[in-house]
Short mmCIF file of N, CA, C and O and ligand atoms in Angstrom, two decimals:
data_model
loop_
_atom_site.label_atom_id
_atom_site.label_comp_id
_atom_site.label_asym_id
_atom_site.label_seq_id
_atom_site.Cartn_x
_atom_site.Cartn_y
_atom_site.Cartn_z
N MET C 20 149.51 90.99 9.64
CA MET C 20 148.57 91.98 10.18
C MET C 20 149.06 92.45 11.55
O MET C 20 149.35 91.64 12.42
N GLY C 21 149.20 93.76 11.71
CA GLY C 21 149.68 94.30 12.98
C GLY C 21 148.58 94.35 14.02
O GLY C 21 147.40 94.40 13.69
N LEU C 22 149.02 94.32 15.27
CA LEU C 22 148.04 94.41 16.35
C LEU C 22 147.31 95.73 16.33
O LEU C 22 146.16 95.82 16.73
N GLY C 23 148.01 96.77 15.83
CA GLY C 23 147.41 98.11 15.81
C GLY C 23 146.10 98.14 15.06
O GLY C 23 145.18 98.87 15.44
N SER C 24 145.98 97.36 14.02
CA SER C 24 144.75 97.40 13.23
C SER C 24 143.55 96.87 14.01
O SER C 24 142.41 97.21 13.73
N LEU C 25 143.84 96.02 14.99
CA LEU C 25 142.73 95.48 15.79
C LEU C 25 142.08 96.56 16.64
O LEU C 25 140.91 96.47 17.00
N PHE C 26 142.85 97.59 16.96
CA PHE C 26 142.35 98.61 17.87
C PHE C 26 142.01 99.91 17.15
O PHE C 26 141.60 100.88 17.77
N LYS C 27 142.20 99.92 15.83
CA LYS C 27 141.94 101.14 15.08
C LYS C 27 140.44 101.45 15.05
O LYS C 27 139.64 100.58 14.73
N ARG C 28 140.09 102.65 15.38
CA ARG C 28 138.67 103.04 15.34
C ARG C 28 138.28 103.41 13.94
O ARG C 28 139.09 103.95 13.18
N ASN C 29 137.06 103.12 13.61
CA ASN C 29 136.56 103.46 12.28
C ASN C 29 136.19 104.94 12.24
O ASN C 29 135.18 105.36 12.77
N LYS C 30 137.03 105.73 11.59
CA LYS C 30 136.80 107.18 11.53
C LYS C 30 135.90 107.56 10.37
O LYS C 30 135.57 108.72 10.20
N ASP C 31 135.58 106.59 9.55
CA ASP C 31 134.82 106.92 8.34
C ASP C 31 133.32 106.96 8.57
O ASP C 31 132.58 107.41 7.72
N LYS C 32 132.88 106.47 9.72
CA LYS C 32 131.44 106.44 9.98
C LYS C 32 130.91 107.85 10.16
O LYS C 32 131.43 108.62 10.95
N LYS C 33 129.88 108.15 9.45
CA LYS C 33 129.26 109.47 9.55
C LYS C 33 127.98 109.36 10.38
O LYS C 33 127.26 108.40 10.27
N PRO C 34 127.72 110.37 11.22
CA PRO C 34 126.46 110.35 11.95
C PRO C 34 125.28 110.35 10.97
O PRO C 34 125.33 111.01 9.93
N GLN C 35 124.25 109.62 11.33
CA GLN C 35 123.07 109.58 10.46
C GLN C 35 122.01 110.50 11.04
O GLN C 35 121.72 110.46 12.22
N SER C 36 121.44 111.30 10.20
CA SER C 36 120.40 112.20 10.66
C SER C 36 119.10 111.42 10.82
O SER C 36 118.65 110.77 9.89
N VAL C 37 118.56 111.46 12.02
CA VAL C 37 117.33 110.72 12.28
C VAL C 37 116.14 111.50 11.73
O VAL C 37 115.21 110.93 11.20
N GLU C 38 116.22 112.82 11.88
CA GLU C 38 115.16 113.65 11.30
C GLU C 38 115.82 114.76 10.50
O GLU C 38 116.75 115.40 10.97
N ASP C 39 115.34 114.98 9.32
CA ASP C 39 116.00 115.92 8.43
C ASP C 39 115.98 117.36 8.96
O ASP C 39 116.89 118.12 8.71
N ASP C 40 114.92 117.73 9.65
CA ASP C 40 114.77 119.13 10.01
C ASP C 40 115.15 119.43 11.45
O ASP C 40 114.77 120.46 11.98
N CYS C 41 115.88 118.55 12.12
CA CYS C 41 116.28 118.82 13.48
C CYS C 41 117.79 118.94 13.57
O CYS C 41 118.51 118.63 12.62
N HIS C 42 118.26 119.42 14.69
CA HIS C 42 119.70 119.64 14.85
C HIS C 42 120.33 118.58 15.75
O HIS C 42 121.34 118.81 16.37
N ILE C 43 119.70 117.46 15.88
CA ILE C 43 120.23 116.36 16.68
C ILE C 43 120.55 115.20 15.73
O ILE C 43 119.67 114.70 15.04
N ASP C 44 121.82 114.82 15.69
CA ASP C 44 122.22 113.69 14.87
C ASP C 44 122.59 112.52 15.76
O ASP C 44 123.34 112.69 16.73
N ILE C 45 122.07 111.36 15.44
CA ILE C 45 122.38 110.16 16.22
C ILE C 45 123.00 109.12 15.29
O ILE C 45 122.38 108.74 14.30
N ASN C 46 124.18 108.68 15.64
CA ASN C 46 124.83 107.62 14.88
C ASN C 46 124.25 106.29 15.34
O ASN C 46 124.67 105.72 16.35
N THR C 47 123.26 105.82 14.62
CA THR C 47 122.54 104.63 15.06
C THR C 47 123.37 103.35 14.90
O THR C 47 123.05 102.34 15.50
N GLU C 48 124.41 103.42 14.12
CA GLU C 48 125.28 102.23 13.99
C GLU C 48 126.03 101.96 15.28
O GLU C 48 126.27 100.81 15.64
N ASP C 49 126.42 103.03 15.97
CA ASP C 49 127.20 102.86 17.20
C ASP C 49 126.32 102.81 18.45
O ASP C 49 126.78 102.46 19.53
N CYS C 50 125.06 103.22 18.33
CA CYS C 50 124.15 103.22 19.48
C CYS C 50 123.82 101.80 19.90
O CYS C 50 123.46 100.97 19.07
N ASP C 51 123.93 101.55 21.22
CA ASP C 51 123.59 100.21 21.72
C ASP C 51 122.30 100.22 22.54
O ASP C 51 121.97 99.24 23.20
N GLY C 52 121.58 101.35 22.49
CA GLY C 52 120.28 101.41 23.16
C GLY C 52 120.35 101.42 24.67
O GLY C 52 119.40 101.00 25.34
N CYS C 53 121.43 101.96 25.23
CA CYS C 53 121.62 101.92 26.70
C CYS C 53 120.63 102.81 27.45
O CYS C 53 120.50 102.69 28.66
N GLU C 54 119.98 103.72 26.76
CA GLU C 54 118.95 104.61 27.32
C GLU C 54 119.49 105.76 28.15
O GLU C 54 118.72 106.54 28.71
N LYS C 55 120.81 105.86 28.29
CA LYS C 55 121.36 106.93 29.14
C LYS C 55 120.94 108.30 28.63
O LYS C 55 120.62 109.19 29.41
N CYS C 56 120.94 108.48 27.32
CA CYS C 56 120.58 109.79 26.76
C CYS C 56 119.11 110.12 27.00
O CYS C 56 118.78 111.24 27.38
N SER C 57 118.25 109.14 26.80
CA SER C 57 116.82 109.41 26.95
C SER C 57 116.45 109.65 28.41
O SER C 57 115.57 110.45 28.71
N ILE C 58 117.15 108.99 29.32
CA ILE C 58 116.89 109.20 30.75
C ILE C 58 117.44 110.55 31.19
O ILE C 58 116.82 111.27 31.97
N ALA C 59 118.61 110.92 30.66
CA ALA C 59 119.28 112.15 31.11
C ALA C 59 118.65 113.42 30.52
O ALA C 59 118.73 114.48 31.14
N CYS C 60 118.05 113.33 29.36
CA CYS C 60 117.52 114.54 28.72
C CYS C 60 116.44 115.19 29.60
O CYS C 60 115.43 114.56 29.90
N PRO C 61 116.65 116.44 29.98
CA PRO C 61 115.69 117.10 30.87
C PRO C 61 114.38 117.48 30.16
O PRO C 61 113.42 117.85 30.83
N ASN C 62 114.36 117.38 28.86
CA ASN C 62 113.17 117.80 28.11
C ASN C 62 112.48 116.66 27.38
O ASN C 62 111.61 116.92 26.53
N ASN C 63 112.89 115.45 27.67
CA ASN C 63 112.22 114.27 27.10
C ASN C 63 112.21 114.30 25.57
O ASN C 63 111.21 113.97 24.94
N VAL C 64 113.33 114.71 25.02
CA VAL C 64 113.43 114.81 23.56
C VAL C 64 113.66 113.45 22.91
O VAL C 64 113.19 113.18 21.81
N LEU C 65 114.40 112.61 23.62
CA LEU C 65 114.86 111.35 23.02
C LEU C 65 114.08 110.15 23.54
O LEU C 65 113.59 110.16 24.67
N MET C 66 113.99 109.13 22.72
CA MET C 66 113.37 107.88 23.15
C MET C 66 114.07 106.72 22.44
O MET C 66 114.71 106.91 21.40
N ILE C 67 113.96 105.54 23.01
CA ILE C 67 114.57 104.36 22.41
C ILE C 67 113.51 103.64 21.57
O ILE C 67 112.44 103.30 22.06
N VAL C 68 113.83 103.45 20.31
CA VAL C 68 112.94 102.75 19.40
C VAL C 68 113.72 101.61 18.75
O VAL C 68 114.77 101.86 18.13
N GLU C 69 113.23 100.41 18.91
CA GLU C 69 113.91 99.24 18.36
C GLU C 69 115.38 99.22 18.74
O GLU C 69 116.28 99.00 17.92
N GLU C 70 115.63 99.50 20.03
CA GLU C 70 116.95 99.38 20.65
C GLU C 70 117.98 100.40 20.18
O GLU C 70 119.18 100.21 20.38
N VAL C 71 117.51 101.48 19.56
CA VAL C 71 118.42 102.60 19.29
C VAL C 71 117.72 103.91 19.66
O VAL C 71 116.49 104.01 19.63
N SER C 72 118.53 104.90 19.98
CA SER C 72 117.99 106.19 20.35
C SER C 72 117.41 106.90 19.13
O SER C 72 117.97 106.83 18.03
N SER C 73 116.31 107.58 19.33
CA SER C 73 115.74 108.37 18.24
C SER C 73 115.13 109.64 18.82
O SER C 73 114.92 109.76 20.02
N VAL C 74 114.89 110.59 17.93
CA VAL C 74 114.36 111.88 18.35
C VAL C 74 112.84 111.80 18.44
O VAL C 74 112.17 111.53 17.45
N ARG C 75 112.32 112.04 19.64
CA ARG C 75 110.87 112.02 19.85
C ARG C 75 110.26 113.36 19.43
O ARG C 75 109.26 113.41 18.74
N ASP C 76 110.91 114.46 19.88
CA ASP C 76 110.38 115.78 19.56
C ASP C 76 111.52 116.81 19.59
O ASP C 76 111.88 117.31 20.65
N ALA C 77 112.07 117.11 18.43
CA ALA C 77 113.20 118.04 18.35
C ALA C 77 112.80 119.46 18.72
O ALA C 77 113.64 120.27 19.10
N GLN C 78 111.52 119.75 18.62
CA GLN C 78 111.06 121.12 18.90
C GLN C 78 111.29 121.53 20.35
O GLN C 78 111.41 122.72 20.64
N VAL C 79 111.36 120.56 21.25
CA VAL C 79 111.51 120.91 22.66
C VAL C 79 112.95 120.79 23.15
O VAL C 79 113.24 120.97 24.33
N CYS C 80 113.87 120.52 22.24
CA CYS C 80 115.29 120.46 22.60
C CYS C 80 115.80 121.85 22.95
O CYS C 80 115.55 122.80 22.22
N LYS C 81 116.52 121.94 24.07
CA LYS C 81 117.07 123.22 24.52
C LYS C 81 118.57 123.34 24.26
O LYS C 81 119.23 124.23 24.78
N ASN C 82 119.10 122.39 23.49
CA ASN C 82 120.50 122.46 23.08
C ASN C 82 121.46 122.43 24.27
O ASN C 82 122.54 123.03 24.21
N CYS C 83 121.10 121.74 25.34
CA CYS C 83 121.95 121.71 26.53
C CYS C 83 123.14 120.76 26.38
O CYS C 83 124.10 120.82 27.13
N LYS C 84 123.04 119.83 25.45
CA LYS C 84 124.12 118.88 25.13
C LYS C 84 124.40 117.85 26.23
O LYS C 84 125.46 117.21 26.25
N VAL C 85 123.49 117.70 27.18
CA VAL C 85 123.63 116.66 28.20
C VAL C 85 123.69 115.27 27.56
O VAL C 85 124.48 114.41 27.96
N CYS C 86 122.88 115.08 26.53
CA CYS C 86 122.85 113.78 25.84
C CYS C 86 124.20 113.47 25.20
O CYS C 86 124.68 112.33 25.26
N MET C 87 124.82 114.48 24.60
CA MET C 87 126.14 114.29 23.99
C MET C 87 127.15 113.89 25.05
O MET C 87 127.98 113.00 24.83
N ALA C 88 127.09 114.56 26.19
CA ALA C 88 128.08 114.32 27.24
C ALA C 88 127.94 112.93 27.86
O ALA C 88 128.94 112.31 28.23
N ILE C 89 126.72 112.45 27.96
CA ILE C 89 126.50 111.20 28.70
C ILE C 89 126.65 109.96 27.82
O ILE C 89 126.89 108.86 28.33
N CYS C 90 126.54 110.10 26.53
CA CYS C 90 126.59 108.91 25.66
C CYS C 90 127.97 108.26 25.72
O CYS C 90 128.97 108.88 25.39
N PRO C 91 128.04 106.99 26.09
CA PRO C 91 129.33 106.31 26.20
C PRO C 91 129.94 105.97 24.85
O PRO C 91 131.13 105.64 24.77
N ASN C 92 129.15 106.07 23.79
CA ASN C 92 129.65 105.69 22.47
C ASN C 92 129.79 106.87 21.51
O ASN C 92 130.00 106.68 20.32
N ASP C 93 129.68 108.08 22.04
CA ASP C 93 129.80 109.29 21.21
C ASP C 93 128.88 109.25 19.99
O ASP C 93 129.29 109.59 18.87
N CYS C 94 127.65 108.86 20.21
CA CYS C 94 126.71 108.72 19.09
C CYS C 94 126.00 110.01 18.73
O CYS C 94 125.45 110.11 17.64
N ILE C 95 125.93 110.95 19.68
CA ILE C 95 125.02 112.08 19.50
C ILE C 95 125.79 113.37 19.22
O ILE C 95 126.78 113.67 19.88
N THR C 96 125.30 114.11 18.23
CA THR C 96 125.81 115.44 17.94
C THR C 96 124.64 116.41 17.95
O THR C 96 123.63 116.18 17.27
N VAL C 97 124.75 117.46 18.75
CA VAL C 97 123.69 118.47 18.80
C VAL C 97 124.31 119.80 18.38
O VAL C 97 125.36 120.20 18.89
N ASN C 98 123.69 120.46 17.42
CA ASN C 98 124.21 121.77 17.02
C ASN C 98 123.08 122.64 16.50
O ASN C 98 121.96 122.23 16.45
S1 LIG I 122 120.63 118.75 23.86
FE1 LIG I 122 119.65 118.63 25.91
S2 LIG I 122 117.47 119.02 25.53
FE2 LIG I 122 118.41 118.50 23.54
S3 LIG I 122 118.13 116.28 23.30
FE3 LIG I 122 120.15 116.58 24.26
S4 LIG I 122 119.79 116.45 26.50
FE4 LIG I 122 117.79 116.78 25.49
S1 LIG I 123 123.45 107.14 25.35
FE1 LIG I 123 124.35 106.77 23.30
S2 LIG I 123 124.52 104.54 23.14
FE2 LIG I 123 123.08 104.99 24.81
S3 LIG I 123 121.04 104.97 23.84
FE3 LIG I 123 121.78 107.10 23.84
S4 LIG I 123 122.77 107.37 21.80
FE4 LIG I 123 122.56 105.16 22.18
#
């Protein structure tokens, strides 16, 4: 087994949609509940539930992508 495999990132993980009708996807497998996204969001869209980020109210999202930028684990996709 090569050392390279120890550092290989899992590219197969797909973001999981937390809510079907919103445009915010959170990969809850990679989320560690650090709260950076929920604190940074200027519109209070996100909240931490059972130690992972979730969408509190997608209707008030302004698509600023601050949450995407601040997440250390690249868990969030907004489109
Ligand atoms: S895109 Fe902006 S408004 Fe929407 S959830 Fe992320 S930080 Fe909040
Ligand atoms: S910033 Fe990323 S890792 Fe931290 S709670 Fe939000 S989605 Fe999870």
